[in-house]
């Protein structure tokens, strides 16, 4: 999945969002779940999105253009307790306003750590997206951290808990497992949405 990808722009508030052009896929999930790492792994561009062991690394909305065809949008992670309350309260409206109003939004890639499974935030978030008719692709990240049998169990559990029609993907930015089928599903979504 070697893609030509480039950083476009960051925004700290809706007024700074770039004008909508190409279809966009938003990458959403708990802080430290591996959003930025997955963007890099999927596009085969190691240094594209900044990653960190410290949760809360990505505090802005970042746009990355892929193959001139669509945008991957790296959203700030939620659920990180140690950032200040002010910071947390500014993220939620930022994420919600992006997801509610973005005309070019083709879908959401929701990431969940394979070892944690869906938590309250995800259980709330999936029906919220469904009510807005926003297509969702779910991937369980850090698949390399679990043996295959356990991983498959987590896939089945997450599907059931979230009421998904299809199995979530299991992916690893570290060893590349599961990236190809995930990438195909994402590209397909962007092709459905006319810019
Ligand atoms: N073992 C393993 N570690 C991973 C994987 N993906 C990410 N990580 C590690 O998890 C940590 C967080 O990764 P990021 O990609 O920065 O996570 P993020 O979701 O962008 O985090 P925020 O920007 O803080 O919300 C880093 O230490 C990564 O190296 C994976 O597939 N396997
Ligand atoms: Mg990040």
Tab-separated table of C-alpha atoms and ligand atoms in Angstrom, residues 36 50 58 74, ligand 2:
chain	number	residue	atom	x	y	z
A	36	UNK	CA	-1.157	8.221	13.801
A	50	UNK	CA	3.639	12.227	14.450
A	58	UNK	CA	-2.136	14.669	18.453
A	74	UNK	CA	-6.156	12.391	12.097
B	2	LIG	MG1	-1.816	10.678	17.170
